[in-house]
Structure formats: C-alpha cells, structure tokens
Amino acid sequence: MLTFDMTEKQEKILQAALQLFAREGFHATSTSKVAKKAGVSEGLIFRHFGNKEGLLQAILEEGENRLKSLFVDIVMEPNPKEVIRKTIEMTDKIDVSDYDFWKLQFKLKWELEISGDKKMEPLNMALTNAFRKLNYESPELEAQLLILFIDGLGSAVLKGSKLNSDQMIQLLLKKYNI
Amino acid sequence: MLTFDMTEKQEKILQAALQLFAREGFHATSTSKVAKKAGVSEGLIFRHFGNKEGLLQAILEEGENRLKSLFVDIVMEPNPKEVIRKTIEMTDKIDVSDYDFWKLQFKLKWELEISGDKKMEPLNMALTNAFRKLNYESPELEAQLLILFIDGLGSAVLKGSKLNSDQMIQLLLKKYNI
DNA sequence: TAGATATAAGTAAGTACTCACATAAAAATT
DNA sequence: AATTTTTATGTGAGTACTTACTTATATCTA
C-alpha cells in the first residue's frame, strides 16, 4: 500500500494493531499489547498516531482505498449482467492474507457504530443502473438486496461459517440468469 | 420473562447491563458503569453473577429462549410456502422495545466470537424441508441463502440503515412466488 | 549539530473483583 | 407465638493490576 513515507517501526505498529484489533477487538486490545507485538516501545505509538483512536483511523483510511479498488472494476463495467456477476463473485476475490483486514471492517461496524453505508454508495449506484438496464421492476431495491447478500456472505465467510460459498455463488448467479 | 425468583435489584442489574452492553459494547462497559446505572453497589453484581462474564451469560440465556419462541411458529407450520413467508417476515415481528436485546446478539457475534450458527439450526431444517417440498433443486442451499438474507436484513434494521425493510420484504416474497 | 526517531520510566484514572460487615427474610427451635 | 439461628441480600471501602497517555532522555541520521 501507498504508505511510503513510513518508518519500518511505524509499519510494524500498524500491522500488529490490525491483527490484534481484528482478532480480539478494538477495546479488548491495549496499546501495550500492540507495542509488545510490534516489538516497539509503547510511547512510539503515541508519537506517531497521537492516540489509540488515531491508530485505528490510520488503519481504516487504508480500508477506504482497498474498498474502492475492489469496486472500481465493477463500477467501470458497461455490461449490466457483468456488473451483477462481478458483484456476486466479489467475496471470492478476497485474498486469505487480507482476512484480518476485512474482519476488522465488519467488526467495527458493530463494536464502534461505523455504518459503512456510505462506502457502499458507488456499488449501489452501479448495481441500480445495471438492474435498470435489464428492466427490473425496482432497480434500487434489487441493488440493496444484492448488497445485503454480499454483506451477509462476506460476514459468514469471515466468521468461518461452514457455509459453502462457491455453491452459494453458483446458486445466486443462476437466480439472476447469469 | 420467566425470571421469577429474582430480586428487584437483580433485574435492575440485568436491565442496565443489557442496555449498556448493546449500545456501548461488552468490553467498553465497566462493571462500575453497570452498577451506577442500575442504582446498586458494584459488589452486588459479583454476588449475583460471579463475574462480568456471568452477567453476560445471564442475559444470553434469556436470548436462547426468545430465539426459540420466534422460531417455534415457523417450525410448526406445515405449509411450506407459509414457512418461507413467515421467515421472510420475521424481522417485522421484532418489537422496537427489544431492539437492545437483538442488537446485543448481533454485536456479540463479532465482539466475542459467538457463532450463532447452532441457534439457527431449527430454522435451517424447517426451511430446507419447505424448499424440498416445493421441489427446489438445492433445498439446503436455498435455506442457507434465505437465512443469509434475513440475517442481513435484521442487521441492517438494527444498525439503523435507511433501507426500507417493508419494500424489501415485499420484493423477497415476490421472488419466492408468495 | 539539529531535528527526527525512539525509549524507559513514569502518571493518574480506571479495571474487575474481594472482603468485612450490616440488615432483612426464612427456618428452626423453644 | 415468641425467640433464636441460619441464610440470602446488600453495601462501601479496599485490592492488585491494567489502562491510555506523558515526559525526560538518549540515539540515530542528514
């Protein structure tokens, strides 16, 4: 990621914080734990990020970008059926090494009350347009419904549910005649 | 609820804890905060519930029962189309005064890693059966998909999303030809 | 040598939890 | 029915420890 002007230790801190926040939770993770895991003095966290909240923000900003880069391929797609297909297959595109990162995003929606509604807006628009082109009766609703689904599927996968996501994706594609 | 052999103060504690855990989170809520809100000495919490975890368990046990009573009407239903309809309309049945309670259930799935998969098993069975009777190709998958939807819908409603759940329910009913 | 990067050793406030003690309710004994 | 004994319910001050955050001091690097 484009975190170029960053010390080695700064990155270590972010990495450790991401893992701990994602696995244990924000409030359950102390700054001293983060420092220990990062192999760094606790004070350094506050030098670089101001406070614990600032540390979280630094992680979340990167999240904004990652989400956008996931969406850009979908939003640019002209073929409406392809928009829907790519959306449905989105969860499959998530790299296992990024699980901590996405888990944190979901977790924070509940632990702190970060909505995530706004972040979905571009996808919502793209889907609404796609459904409109395909002459669906309520394109806006259809878009929200599909977003609801990928949110649920993502959440299930990240929580380690025994649900077979490949089969689920196939089933959905069929339902949308793709 | 059937918490008959309970002191007034005991119920006050549970009530305060439920509200705080649901709105602020488990780790963000201290036992002293709970005691203060309940108008009770902090020690009493530990007298009655052993520790903070025990306090949470007491609240969650009630949850088990509430979930069952939500399901029983669906599970007993013989008409498969009615099973699906009742499932889809489930979120509508949730009383606003119970929002804290359900919010806590969703929140805990992420804050502590409480799966909730098992609790859904009866509903999963009922739906699988219903879809089988209606000759759907993959009844198990269809059941899981519908559960994914209502989970997402409930989560959206509780998080105060601007999504119109009535319209969403209508759309879903139409998709299942009900 | 000046400024950024880092640390170790603090701080005050908060954390979950305990304990000695008081009172109210229930049971047992007279 | 009156009295004692036991138990359940409650308190408030204290425990050891952790928390987020600060500050004085050292060590790099340009």
CSV table of C-alpha atoms (C1' of nucleotides) in Angstrom, one decimal:
chain,number,residue,atom,x,y,z
A,1,MET,CA,0.0,0.0,0.0
A,2,LEU,CA,1.0,3.6,-0.6
A,3,THR,CA,2.4,4.1,2.9
A,4,PHE,CA,5.7,5.2,1.5
A,5,ASP,CA,6.9,7.8,4.0
A,6,MET,CA,6.7,5.4,6.8
A,7,THR,CA,9.3,4.1,9.2
A,8,GLU,CA,9.8,0.4,9.5
A,9,LYS,CA,8.6,0.6,13.1
A,10,GLN,CA,5.6,2.6,12.0
A,11,GLU,CA,4.5,-0.2,9.7
A,12,LYS,CA,5.2,-2.8,12.3
A,13,ILE,CA,2.8,-1.0,14.6
A,14,LEU,CA,0.1,-0.8,12.0
A,15,GLN,CA,0.5,-4.4,11.2
A,16,ALA,CA,0.4,-5.5,14.8
A,17,ALA,CA,-2.6,-3.3,15.5
A,18,LEU,CA,-4.5,-4.6,12.6
A,19,GLN,CA,-4.1,-8.2,13.6
A,20,LEU,CA,-5.0,-7.6,17.2
A,21,PHE,CA,-7.9,-5.3,16.6
A,22,ALA,CA,-9.3,-7.7,14.0
A,23,ARG,CA,-8.9,-10.8,16.2
A,24,GLU,CA,-9.5,-9.5,19.7
A,25,GLY,CA,-11.4,-6.3,19.1
A,26,PHE,CA,-10.6,-2.7,19.5
A,27,HIS,CA,-11.5,-2.2,23.1
A,28,ALA,CA,-10.0,-5.6,24.1
A,29,THR,CA,-6.7,-4.7,22.7
A,30,SER,CA,-4.4,-2.4,24.8
A,31,THR,CA,-1.8,-0.2,23.3
A,32,SER,CA,0.8,-2.0,25.4
A,33,LYS,CA,-0.2,-5.3,23.7
A,34,VAL,CA,0.2,-3.6,20.3
A,35,ALA,CA,3.6,-2.3,21.3
A,36,LYS,CA,4.8,-5.6,22.5
A,37,LYS,CA,3.6,-7.4,19.4
A,38,ALA,CA,5.2,-4.8,17.2
A,39,GLY,CA,8.5,-5.0,19.1
A,40,VAL,CA,8.4,-1.3,19.9
A,41,SER,CA,8.1,0.9,22.9
A,42,GLU,CA,4.6,1.9,23.8
A,43,GLY,CA,5.4,5.6,23.6
A,44,LEU,CA,6.1,5.3,19.9
A,45,ILE,CA,2.5,4.6,19.1
A,46,PHE,CA,1.5,7.9,20.6
A,47,ARG,CA,4.4,9.8,18.9
A,48,HIS,CA,3.2,8.6,15.5
A,49,PHE,CA,-0.5,8.3,15.8
A,50,GLY,CA,-1.4,10.6,18.6
A,51,ASN,CA,-3.7,8.2,20.5
A,52,LYS,CA,-5.3,4.8,20.2
A,53,GLU,CA,-8.2,6.2,18.1
A,54,GLY,CA,-5.6,7.7,15.7
A,55,LEU,CA,-4.0,4.3,15.3
A,56,LEU,CA,-7.4,2.9,14.3
A,57,GLN,CA,-8.0,5.8,11.9
A,58,ALA,CA,-4.7,5.1,10.1
A,59,ILE,CA,-5.8,1.5,9.5
A,60,LEU,CA,-9.3,2.5,8.4
A,61,GLU,CA,-8.0,5.0,5.9
A,62,GLU,CA,-6.2,2.2,4.1
A,63,GLY,CA,-9.5,0.4,4.2
A,64,GLU,CA,-11.3,3.1,2.3
A,65,ASN,CA,-8.8,2.7,-0.6
A,66,ARG,CA,-9.0,-1.0,-0.6
A,67,LEU,CA,-12.8,-1.0,-0.8
A,68,LYS,CA,-12.6,1.5,-3.7
A,69,SER,CA,-10.1,-0.6,-5.6
A,70,LEU,CA,-12.5,-3.6,-5.2
A,71,PHE,CA,-15.3,-1.6,-6.6
A,72,VAL,CA,-13.6,0.2,-9.5
A,73,ASP,CA,-13.7,-2.9,-11.7
A,74,ILE,CA,-17.4,-3.3,-11.1
A,75,VAL,CA,-18.3,0.4,-11.5
A,76,MET,CA,-16.4,0.7,-14.8
A,77,GLU,CA,-18.1,-2.4,-16.3
A,78,PRO,CA,-20.5,-1.4,-19.1
A,79,ASN,CA,-22.3,-4.8,-19.4
A,80,PRO,CA,-25.1,-4.9,-16.7
A,81,LYS,CA,-25.0,-8.6,-16.4
A,82,GLU,CA,-21.3,-8.5,-15.8
A,83,VAL,CA,-21.8,-5.9,-13.1
A,84,ILE,CA,-24.1,-8.3,-11.3
A,85,ARG,CA,-21.8,-11.2,-11.8
A,86,LYS,CA,-18.7,-9.4,-10.6
A,87,THR,CA,-20.6,-8.3,-7.5
A,88,ILE,CA,-21.8,-11.7,-6.7
A,89,GLU,CA,-18.3,-13.1,-7.1
A,90,MET,CA,-16.7,-10.3,-5.1
A,91,THR,CA,-16.2,-12.3,-1.9
A,92,ASP,CA,-14.3,-14.9,-3.8
A,93,LYS,CA,-11.8,-12.2,-4.8
A,94,ILE,CA,-10.8,-11.5,-1.3
A,95,ASP,CA,-7.3,-12.8,-0.6
A,96,VAL,CA,-6.9,-15.0,2.5
A,97,SER,CA,-4.0,-12.9,3.6
A,98,ASP,CA,-6.4,-9.9,3.9
A,99,TYR,CA,-8.9,-11.7,6.1
A,100,ASP,CA,-7.7,-9.8,9.2
A,101,PHE,CA,-8.3,-6.5,7.4
A,102,TRP,CA,-11.8,-7.3,6.2
A,103,LYS,CA,-12.7,-8.9,9.5
A,104,LEU,CA,-11.8,-5.6,11.2
A,105,GLN,CA,-14.1,-3.7,8.9
A,106,PHE,CA,-17.0,-5.9,9.7
A,107,LYS,CA,-16.2,-5.9,13.4
A,108,LEU,CA,-16.0,-2.2,13.7
A,109,LYS,CA,-19.4,-1.8,12.1
A,110,TRP,CA,-20.7,-3.3,15.4
A,111,GLU,CA,-18.1,-2.5,18.1
A,112,LEU,CA,-18.0,1.2,17.3
A,113,GLU,CA,-21.0,2.1,15.3
A,114,ILE,CA,-19.4,2.8,11.9
A,115,SER,CA,-22.1,2.5,9.3
A,116,GLY,CA,-20.3,1.5,6.1
A,117,ASP,CA,-23.4,2.6,4.2
A,118,LYS,CA,-21.6,5.5,2.5
A,119,LYS,CA,-18.8,3.3,1.4
A,120,MET,CA,-21.2,1.1,-0.5
A,121,GLU,CA,-22.7,4.0,-2.4
A,122,PRO,CA,-20.7,3.6,-5.6
A,123,LEU,CA,-21.5,-0.1,-5.7
A,124,ASN,CA,-25.2,0.7,-5.0
A,125,MET,CA,-25.3,3.1,-7.9
A,126,ALA,CA,-23.6,0.7,-10.3
A,127,LEU,CA,-26.0,-2.1,-9.4
A,128,THR,CA,-29.1,0.1,-9.6
A,129,ASN,CA,-28.1,1.1,-13.1
A,130,ALA,CA,-27.4,-2.4,-14.1
A,131,PHE,CA,-30.8,-3.6,-12.9
A,132,ARG,CA,-32.5,-0.7,-14.6
A,133,LYS,CA,-30.8,-1.6,-17.9
A,134,LEU,CA,-32.1,-5.1,-17.5
A,135,ASN,CA,-35.6,-3.8,-17.0
A,136,TYR,CA,-36.0,-5.0,-13.4
A,137,GLU,CA,-39.1,-3.6,-11.8
A,138,SER,CA,-37.4,-2.0,-8.7
A,139,PRO,CA,-33.8,-1.4,-9.6
A,140,GLU,CA,-32.9,0.4,-6.3
A,141,LEU,CA,-34.4,-2.3,-4.2
A,142,GLU,CA,-32.8,-5.0,-6.2
A,143,ALA,CA,-29.4,-3.3,-5.7
A,144,GLN,CA,-29.9,-3.1,-2.0
A,145,LEU,CA,-31.0,-6.7,-1.8
A,146,LEU,CA,-27.9,-7.9,-3.6
A,147,ILE,CA,-25.7,-5.7,-1.4
A,148,LEU,CA,-27.4,-7.2,1.6
A,149,PHE,CA,-26.5,-10.6,0.2
A,150,ILE,CA,-22.8,-10.0,-0.4
A,151,ASP,CA,-22.6,-8.4,3.0
A,152,GLY,CA,-24.1,-11.5,4.6
A,153,LEU,CA,-21.9,-13.8,2.5
A,154,GLY,CA,-18.8,-11.9,3.4
A,155,SER,CA,-19.7,-11.8,7.0
A,156,ALA,CA,-20.4,-15.6,7.0
A,157,VAL,CA,-17.1,-16.4,5.3
A,158,LEU,CA,-15.1,-14.1,7.7
A,159,LYS,CA,-16.7,-15.6,10.7
A,160,GLY,CA,-15.7,-19.0,9.5
A,161,SER,CA,-19.1,-20.4,8.9
A,162,LYS,CA,-19.2,-23.9,7.4
A,163,LEU,CA,-21.3,-22.5,4.5
A,164,ASN,CA,-20.1,-23.4,1.1
A,165,SER,CA,-19.6,-20.1,-0.6
A,166,ASP,CA,-18.8,-21.5,-4.0
A,167,GLN,CA,-22.1,-23.3,-4.3
A,168,MET,CA,-23.9,-20.2,-2.9
A,169,ILE,CA,-22.3,-18.1,-5.6
A,170,GLN,CA,-23.4,-20.5,-8.3
A,171,LEU,CA,-26.9,-20.6,-6.9
A,172,LEU,CA,-27.1,-16.8,-7.0
A,173,LEU,CA,-25.7,-16.5,-10.5
A,174,LYS,CA,-28.4,-18.9,-11.6
A,175,LYS,CA,-31.1,-16.8,-9.9
A,176,TYR,CA,-30.0,-13.8,-11.8
A,177,ASN,CA,-29.9,-15.8,-15.1
A,178,ILE,CA,-26.1,-15.4,-15.4
B,1,MET,CA,-39.6,-13.0,31.1
B,2,LEU,CA,-39.7,-16.0,33.3
B,3,THR,CA,-37.2,-14.7,35.7
B,4,PHE,CA,-39.4,-15.2,38.7
B,5,ASP,CA,-37.1,-15.9,41.6
B,6,MET,CA,-35.2,-12.7,41.1
B,7,THR,CA,-34.7,-9.7,43.3
B,8,GLU,CA,-35.8,-6.3,42.1
B,9,LYS,CA,-32.1,-5.2,42.2
B,10,GLN,CA,-31.1,-8.3,40.3
B,11,GLU,CA,-33.4,-7.4,37.4
B,12,LYS,CA,-32.2,-3.8,37.5
B,13,ILE,CA,-28.7,-5.0,37.0
B,14,LEU,CA,-29.7,-7.2,34.1
B,15,GLN,CA,-31.6,-4.4,32.5
B,16,ALA,CA,-28.8,-1.9,32.9
B,17,ALA,CA,-26.2,-4.3,31.6
B,18,LEU,CA,-28.3,-5.3,28.6
B,19,GLN,CA,-28.7,-1.7,27.6
B,20,LEU,CA,-25.0,-0.8,28.1
B,21,PHE,CA,-23.6,-3.9,26.5
B,22,ALA,CA,-25.9,-3.5,23.5
B,23,ARG,CA,-25.2,0.2,23.0
B,24,GLU,CA,-21.6,0.6,24.1
B,25,GLY,CA,-20.3,-3.0,23.8
B,26,PHE,CA,-19.2,-5.6,26.3
B,27,HIS,CA,-15.6,-4.6,26.7
B,28,ALA,CA,-16.4,-0.9,26.6
B,29,THR,CA,-18.8,-1.3,29.6
B,30,SER,CA,-17.3,-1.5,33.0
B,31,THR,CA,-19.0,-3.2,35.9
B,32,SER,CA,-18.9,0.1,37.8
B,33,LYS,CA,-20.9,1.7,35.0
B,34,VAL,CA,-23.5,-1.1,35.2
B,35,ALA,CA,-23.8,-0.7,38.9
B,36,LYS,CA,-24.2,3.0,38.7
B,37,LYS,CA,-26.9,2.8,36.1
B,38,ALA,CA,-28.7,0.1,38.0
B,39,GLY,CA,-28.5,2.1,41.2
B,40,VAL,CA,-26.7,-0.6,43.0
B,41,SER,CA,-23.4,-1.3,44.7
B,42,GLU,CA,-20.8,-2.8,42.4
B,43,GLY,CA,-20.2,-5.7,44.7
B,44,LEU,CA,-23.8,-6.9,44.2
B,45,ILE,CA,-23.1,-7.7,40.6
B,46,PHE,CA,-20.4,-10.2,41.6
B,47,ARG,CA,-22.6,-11.6,44.4
B,48,HIS,CA,-25.3,-12.5,42.0
B,49,PHE,CA,-23.5,-13.3,38.8
B,50,GLY,CA,-20.0,-14.3,39.9
B,51,ASN,CA,-18.1,-12.2,37.3
B,52,LYS,CA,-18.7,-9.9,34.4
B,53,GLU,CA,-18.8,-12.9,32.0
B,54,GLY,CA,-21.5,-14.5,34.2
B,55,LEU,CA,-23.6,-11.3,33.9
B,56,LEU,CA,-23.4,-11.6,30.1
B,57,GLN,CA,-24.3,-15.3,30.3
B,58,ALA,CA,-27.4,-14.5,32.3
B,59,ILE,CA,-28.5,-12.1,29.6
B,60,LEU,CA,-27.7,-14.5,26.8
B,61,GLU,CA,-29.6,-17.4,28.3
B,62,GLU,CA,-32.8,-15.4,28.0
B,63,GLY,CA,-31.8,-14.9,24.4
B,64,GLU,CA,-31.8,-18.6,23.7
B,65,ASN,CA,-35.4,-18.7,24.8
B,66,ARG,CA,-36.5,-15.7,22.8
B,67,LEU,CA,-35.0,-17.0,19.6
B,68,LYS,CA,-36.7,-20.4,20.1
B,69,SER,CA,-40.1,-18.7,20.6
B,70,LEU,CA,-39.5,-16.7,17.4
B,71,PHE,CA,-38.8,-20.0,15.6
B,72,VAL,CA,-41.5,-22.2,17.0
B,73,ASP,CA,-44.2,-20.7,14.9
B,74,ILE,CA,-42.2,-21.3,11.8
B,75,VAL,CA,-41.0,-24.8,12.6
B,76,MET,CA,-44.5,-26.0,13.4
B,77,GLU,CA,-46.0,-24.6,10.2
B,78,PRO,CA,-47.0,-27.5,7.8
B,79,ASN,CA,-47.5,-25.4,4.6
B,80,PRO,CA,-44.0,-24.9,3.0
B,81,LYS,CA,-45.0,-21.6,1.4
B,82,GLU,CA,-46.1,-20.3,4.8
B,83,VAL,CA,-42.7,-21.4,6.3
B,84,ILE,CA,-40.9,-19.2,3.8
B,85,ARG,CA,-43.3,-16.3,4.2
B,86,LYS,CA,-43.1,-16.3,8.0
B,87,THR,CA,-39.3,-16.5,7.8
B,88,ILE,CA,-39.1,-13.5,5.4
B,89,GLU,CA,-41.5,-11.5,7.6
B,90,MET,CA,-39.6,-12.4,10.8
B,91,THR,CA,-37.7,-9.1,11.1
B,92,ASP,CA,-41.0,-7.3,11.1
B,93,LYS,CA,-42.1,-9.2,14.1
B,94,ILE,CA,-39.3,-7.8,16.3
B,95,ASP,CA,-40.7,-5.4,18.9
B,96,VAL,CA,-38.9,-2.0,19.0
B,97,SER,CA,-38.6,-2.3,22.8
B,98,ASP,CA,-36.5,-5.4,22.2
B,99,TYR,CA,-34.0,-3.7,19.9
B,100,ASP,CA,-31.3,-3.5,22.6
B,101,PHE,CA,-31.6,-7.2,23.1
B,102,TRP,CA,-31.3,-8.2,19.4
B,103,LYS,CA,-28.6,-5.6,18.9
B,104,LEU,CA,-26.6,-7.3,21.6
B,105,GLN,CA,-27.0,-10.7,19.9
B,106,PHE,CA,-25.6,-9.4,16.6
B,107,LYS,CA,-22.9,-7.4,18.4
B,108,LEU,CA,-21.6,-10.3,20.3
B,109,LYS,CA,-21.2,-12.4,17.2
B,110,TRP,CA,-18.4,-10.0,16.3
B,111,GLU,CA,-17.0,-8.7,19.6
B,112,LEU,CA,-16.7,-12.1,21.2
B,113,GLU,CA,-16.8,-14.7,18.6
B,114,ILE,CA,-20.1,-16.3,19.3
B,115,SER,CA,-21.2,-18.1,16.2
B,116,GLY,CA,-25.0,-18.3,16.4
B,117,ASP,CA,-24.9,-21.0,13.7
B,118,LYS,CA,-26.2,-23.6,16.0
B,119,LYS,CA,-29.1,-21.4,17.1
B,120,MET,CA,-30.2,-21.2,13.5
B,121,GLU,CA,-30.3,-25.0,13.1
B,122,PRO,CA,-34.1,-25.5,13.7
B,123,LEU,CA,-34.9,-22.7,11.2
B,124,ASN,CA,-32.4,-24.2,8.7
B,125,MET,CA,-34.1,-27.5,9.0
B,126,ALA,CA,-37.6,-26.1,8.6
B,127,LEU,CA,-36.6,-24.1,5.5
B,128,THR,CA,-34.7,-27.0,3.9
B,129,ASN,CA,-37.8,-29.1,4.3
B,130,ALA,CA,-40.1,-26.4,2.9
B,131,PHE,CA,-37.9,-25.9,-0.2
B,132,ARG,CA,-37.7,-29.7,-0.7
B,133,LYS,CA,-41.5,-30.0,-0.6
B,134,LEU,CA,-41.7,-27.2,-3.2
B,135,ASN,CA,-39.2,-29.2,-5.4
B,136,TYR,CA,-36.4,-26.6,-5.4
B,137,GLU,CA,-33.2,-28.0,-6.9
B,138,SER,CA,-30.9,-27.4,-3.8
B,139,PRO,CA,-33.1,-27.1,-0.7
B,140,GLU,CA,-30.2,-26.9,1.7
B,141,LEU,CA,-28.5,-24.1,-0.2
B,142,GLU,CA,-31.8,-22.3,-0.6
B,143,ALA,CA,-32.4,-22.4,3.1
B,144,GLN,CA,-28.9,-21.1,3.8
B,145,LEU,CA,-29.4,-18.3,1.3
B,146,LEU,CA,-32.7,-17.2,2.9
B,147,ILE,CA,-31.1,-17.3,6.3
B,148,LEU,CA,-28.3,-15.1,5.0
B,149,PHE,CA,-30.9,-12.6,3.8
B,150,ILE,CA,-32.8,-12.3,7.0
B,151,ASP,CA,-29.6,-12.1,8.9
B,152,GLY,CA,-28.5,-9.2,6.7
B,153,LEU,CA,-31.9,-7.6,6.9
B,154,GLY,CA,-32.0,-7.8,10.6
B,155,SER,CA,-28.5,-6.5,10.9
B,156,ALA,CA,-29.4,-3.5,8.6
B,157,VAL,CA,-32.5,-2.7,10.5
B,158,LEU,CA,-30.8,-2.8,13.9
B,159,LYS,CA,-27.9,-0.7,12.7
B,160,GLY,CA,-30.4,1.9,11.7
B,161,SER,CA,-29.8,1.7,7.9
B,162,LYS,CA,-32.1,3.9,5.8
B,163,LEU,CA,-33.1,0.7,3.9
B,164,ASN,CA,-36.9,0.3,3.5
B,165,SER,CA,-37.5,-3.1,5.1
B,166,ASP,CA,-41.2,-3.3,4.2
B,167,GLN,CA,-40.4,-2.9,0.5
B,168,MET,CA,-37.6,-5.3,0.8
B,169,ILE,CA,-39.8,-7.9,2.4
B,170,GLN,CA,-42.4,-7.5,-0.4
B,171,LEU,CA,-39.7,-7.9,-3.1
B,172,LEU,CA,-38.5,-11.1,-1.4
B,173,LEU,CA,-42.0,-12.5,-1.2
B,174,LYS,CA,-42.5,-11.9,-4.9
B,175,LYS,CA,-39.2,-13.6,-5.7
B,176,TYR,CA,-40.4,-16.7,-3.9
B,177,ASN,CA,-43.8,-16.5,-5.6
B,178,ILE,CA,-45.7,-15.8,-2.4
C,1,DT,C1',24.8,19.7,15.2
C,2,DA,C1',20.0,19.9,14.6
C,3,DG,C1',15.9,17.5,14.1
C,4,DA,C1',13.6,13.4,13.8
C,5,DT,C1',13.1,8.8,15.8
C,6,DA,C1',13.0,6.1,19.6
C,7,DT,C1',12.9,4.6,24.5
C,8,DA,C1',12.2,3.6,29.7
C,9,DA,C1',10.1,5.1,33.4
C,10,DG,C1',6.8,7.3,34.9
C,11,DT,C1',1.4,9.2,35.8
C,12,DA,C1',-3.4,9.4,37.2
C,13,DA,C1',-7.5,7.2,36.4
C,14,DG,C1',-9.9,3.1,35.7
C,15,DT,C1',-10.4,-2.1,35.7
C,16,DA,C1',-12.5,-6.5,37.5
C,17,DC,C1',-13.0,-8.3,41.7
C,18,DT,C1',-12.8,-9.2,47.1
C,19,DC,C1',-14.0,-8.7,51.8
C,20,DA,C1',-15.6,-7.3,56.3
C,21,DC,C1',-19.6,-6.0,57.8
C,22,DA,C1',-24.8,-4.8,58.1
C,23,DT,C1',-29.6,-5.8,57.5
C,24,DA,C1',-33.7,-8.3,56.1
C,25,DA,C1',-36.2,-12.6,55.3
C,26,DA,C1',-36.9,-17.5,56.2
C,27,DA,C1',-36.5,-21.7,59.0
C,28,DA,C1',-35.9,-24.0,63.1
C,29,DT,C1',-36.3,-24.3,68.0
C,30,DT,C1',-38.4,-23.4,72.2
D,1,DA,C1',-46.3,-17.3,69.3
D,2,DA,C1',-42.1,-15.8,70.6
D,3,DT,C1',-37.3,-16.4,70.1
D,4,DT,C1',-33.2,-17.8,68.3
D,5,DT,C1',-30.5,-19.4,64.3
D,6,DT,C1',-29.5,-19.6,59.6
D,7,DT,C1',-29.4,-17.9,55.2
D,8,DA,C1',-29.9,-14.5,51.4
D,9,DT,C1',-29.3,-9.8,50.1
D,10,DG,C1',-26.9,-5.8,50.1
D,11,DT,C1',-23.1,-2.2,50.9
D,12,DG,C1',-18.7,0.6,50.6
D,13,DA,C1',-14.2,0.7,51.1
D,14,DG,C1',-10.3,-1.6,49.5
D,15,DT,C1',-7.3,-4.9,46.5
D,16,DA,C1',-3.7,-5.6,42.9
D,17,DC,C1',-3.4,-4.7,38.3
D,18,DT,C1',-4.1,-2.5,33.7
D,19,DT,C1',-5.3,1.4,31.1
D,20,DA,C1',-4.2,5.3,27.8
D,21,DC,C1',-1.1,8.6,27.7
D,22,DT,C1',3.3,11.8,29.1
D,23,DT,C1',7.8,13.2,29.7
D,24,DA,C1',12.7,13.3,30.2
D,25,DT,C1',16.4,11.5,28.0
D,26,DA,C1',19.1,9.0,24.6
D,27,DT,C1',20.3,7.6,19.8
D,28,DC,C1',20.3,7.8,15.3
D,29,DT,C1',20.7,10.2,10.5
D,30,DA,C1',21.1,14.3,7.2
